[in-house]
Amino acid sequence: MSDVVFCTEPIMTKPLAIACDHAALDLKRALVSELEKRGIAVRDFGTNSSDSCDYPDFAHAVGRAIDSGEVERAILVCGTGVGMSIAANRHAAVRAVVCSEPLSARMSRQHNDSNVLCIGARIVGAGTAIDIVDAFLGAAFEGGRHAARVAKINLV
Ligand code: RB5
């Protein structure tokens, strides 16, 4: 039996948010270029400077946009992806994951309904990062038993 999972979700109707800190500016630019080639609308939340800055400022700007429904999905890049994910996950509607390979990105969509993908520019090269983004954007949440588990994630 095939394990292919067909996407049952509508194609994204809102722009994909993206943000980085100084450590990942080059990677963000490479990802934006690839996303635009794929016809994906991107909303850039900064930074657009190589000056040293604080990743939580950008993670929270994107987290607020997810919480408000302004955007549905986001990509956050910093040196490791870790700081961005910790900060973004403080937002109630965010389920952020740090991925260094495509399988985790795909599974995080299928089983965990992840909506924010974090990648470390000091951990993976641009080619692998693009493969991770493609896996994240190409997979759909499977629902079913996973929906009940995802519903238990947020503290009440
Ligand atoms: C910046 O030096 C670095 O700490 C940041 O990009 C990130 O890796 C934090 O998690």
PDB file of N, CA and C and ligand atoms in Angstrom, residues 20-24 52-56 77-86 119-123, ligand 1:
ATOM      1  N   CYS A  20      14.161  36.965   9.725  1.00  0.00           N
ATOM      2  CA  CYS A  20      15.481  36.457  10.094  1.00  0.00           C
ATOM      3  C   CYS A  20      16.149  37.431  11.048  1.00  0.00           C
ATOM      4  N   ASP A  21      17.266  37.005  11.614  1.00  0.00           N
ATOM      5  CA  ASP A  21      18.153  37.956  12.284  1.00  0.00           C
ATOM      6  C   ASP A  21      19.401  38.128  11.405  1.00  0.00           C
ATOM      7  N   HIS A  22      20.390  38.862  11.920  1.00  0.00           N
ATOM      8  CA  HIS A  22      21.582  39.158  11.120  1.00  0.00           C
ATOM      9  C   HIS A  22      22.322  37.897  10.683  1.00  0.00           C
ATOM     10  N   ALA A  23      22.232  36.829  11.513  1.00  0.00           N
ATOM     11  CA  ALA A  23      22.989  35.609  11.228  1.00  0.00           C
ATOM     12  C   ALA A  23      22.439  34.860  10.023  1.00  0.00           C
ATOM     13  N   ALA A  24      21.219  35.178   9.628  1.00  0.00           N
ATOM     14  CA  ALA A  24      20.561  34.381   8.582  1.00  0.00           C
ATOM     15  C   ALA A  24      20.037  35.237   7.437  1.00  0.00           C
ATOM     16  N   SER A  52      23.950  43.615  13.824  1.00  0.00           N
ATOM     17  CA  SER A  52      23.515  42.706  14.879  1.00  0.00           C
ATOM     18  C   SER A  52      22.152  43.135  15.423  1.00  0.00           C
ATOM     19  N   CYS A  53      21.273  42.167  15.614  1.00  0.00           N
ATOM     20  CA  CYS A  53      19.919  42.470  16.109  1.00  0.00           C
ATOM     21  C   CYS A  53      19.451  41.311  16.982  1.00  0.00           C
ATOM     22  N   ASP A  54      18.257  41.419  17.521  1.00  0.00           N
ATOM     23  CA  ASP A  54      17.749  40.439  18.484  1.00  0.00           C
ATOM     24  C   ASP A  54      16.637  39.608  17.860  1.00  0.00           C
ATOM     25  N   TYR A  55      16.888  38.296  17.718  1.00  0.00           N
ATOM     26  CA  TYR A  55      15.913  37.424  17.043  1.00  0.00           C
ATOM     27  C   TYR A  55      14.502  37.461  17.655  1.00  0.00           C
ATOM     28  N   PRO A  56      14.336  37.650  18.988  1.00  0.00           N
ATOM     29  CA  PRO A  56      12.961  37.641  19.503  1.00  0.00           C
ATOM     30  C   PRO A  56      12.096  38.758  18.925  1.00  0.00           C
ATOM     31  N   VAL A  77      14.342  32.259  10.280  1.00  0.00           N
ATOM     32  CA  VAL A  77      15.716  31.768  10.211  1.00  0.00           C
ATOM     33  C   VAL A  77      16.626  32.619  11.088  1.00  0.00           C
ATOM     34  N   CYS A  78      17.452  31.939  11.858  1.00  0.00           N
ATOM     35  CA  CYS A  78      18.489  32.607  12.656  1.00  0.00           C
ATOM     36  C   CYS A  78      19.729  31.712  12.599  1.00  0.00           C
ATOM     37  N   GLY A  79      20.673  31.878  13.508  1.00  0.00           N
ATOM     38  CA  GLY A  79      21.888  31.087  13.423  1.00  0.00           C
ATOM     39  C   GLY A  79      21.612  29.595  13.503  1.00  0.00           C
ATOM     40  N   THR A  80      20.821  29.204  14.495  1.00  0.00           N
ATOM     41  CA  THR A  80      20.504  27.780  14.692  1.00  0.00           C
ATOM     42  C   THR A  80      19.043  27.443  14.429  1.00  0.00           C
ATOM     43  N   GLY A  81      18.187  28.446  14.380  1.00  0.00           N
ATOM     44  CA  GLY A  81      16.735  28.223  14.321  1.00  0.00           C
ATOM     45  C   GLY A  81      16.127  28.070  15.704  1.00  0.00           C
ATOM     46  N   VAL A  82      16.976  27.847  16.698  1.00  0.00           N
ATOM     47  CA  VAL A  82      16.483  27.522  18.045  1.00  0.00           C
ATOM     48  C   VAL A  82      15.861  28.732  18.739  1.00  0.00           C
ATOM     49  N   GLY A  83      16.582  29.850  18.753  1.00  0.00           N
ATOM     50  CA  GLY A  83      16.051  31.037  19.434  1.00  0.00           C
ATOM     51  C   GLY A  83      14.738  31.488  18.831  1.00  0.00           C
ATOM     52  N   MET A  84      14.674  31.490  17.514  1.00  0.00           N
ATOM     53  CA  MET A  84      13.433  31.885  16.835  1.00  0.00           C
ATOM     54  C   MET A  84      12.281  30.975  17.259  1.00  0.00           C
ATOM     55  N   SER A  85      12.543  29.672  17.344  1.00  0.00           N
ATOM     56  CA  SER A  85      11.455  28.736  17.667  1.00  0.00           C
ATOM     57  C   SER A  85      10.992  28.912  19.109  1.00  0.00           C
ATOM     58  N   ILE A  86      11.929  29.125  20.018  1.00  0.00           N
ATOM     59  CA  ILE A  86      11.542  29.301  21.424  1.00  0.00           C
ATOM     60  C   ILE A  86      10.656  30.535  21.569  1.00  0.00           C
ATOM     61  N   ILE A 119      14.720  27.442  10.715  1.00  0.00           N
ATOM     62  CA  ILE A 119      15.911  26.802  10.141  1.00  0.00           C
ATOM     63  C   ILE A 119      17.147  27.568  10.596  1.00  0.00           C
ATOM     64  N   GLY A 120      18.225  26.853  10.840  1.00  0.00           N
ATOM     65  CA  GLY A 120      19.479  27.471  11.257  1.00  0.00           C
ATOM     66  C   GLY A 120      20.418  27.677  10.088  1.00  0.00           C
ATOM     67  N   ALA A 121      20.749  28.927   9.844  1.00  0.00           N
ATOM     68  CA  ALA A 121      21.647  29.240   8.723  1.00  0.00           C
ATOM     69  C   ALA A 121      23.067  28.760   8.984  1.00  0.00           C
ATOM     70  N   ARG A 122      23.398  28.549  10.274  1.00  0.00           N
ATOM     71  CA  ARG A 122      24.728  28.035  10.613  1.00  0.00           C
ATOM     72  C   ARG A 122      24.725  26.510  10.724  1.00  0.00           C
ATOM     73  N   ILE A 123      23.574  25.917  10.460  1.00  0.00           N
ATOM     74  CA  ILE A 123      23.424  24.466  10.609  1.00  0.00           C
ATOM     75  C   ILE A 123      23.308  23.779   9.256  1.00  0.00           C
TER      76      ILE A 123
HETATM   77  C1  RB5 B   1      23.083  35.127  16.886  1.00  0.00           C
HETATM   78  O1  RB5 B   1      24.459  35.132  17.150  1.00  0.00           O
HETATM   79  C2  RB5 B   1      22.477  33.789  17.298  1.00  0.00           C
HETATM   80  O2  RB5 B   1      22.499  33.652  18.675  1.00  0.00           O
HETATM   81  C3  RB5 B   1      21.067  33.658  16.772  1.00  0.00           C
HETATM   82  O3  RB5 B   1      21.089  33.811  15.379  1.00  0.00           O
HETATM   83  C4  RB5 B   1      20.367  32.335  17.019  1.00  0.00           C
HETATM   84  O4  RB5 B   1      21.168  31.261  16.614  1.00  0.00           O
HETATM   85  C5  RB5 B   1      19.805  32.113  18.331  1.00  0.00           C
HETATM   86  O5  RB5 B   1      19.158  31.090  18.593  1.00  0.00           O
END
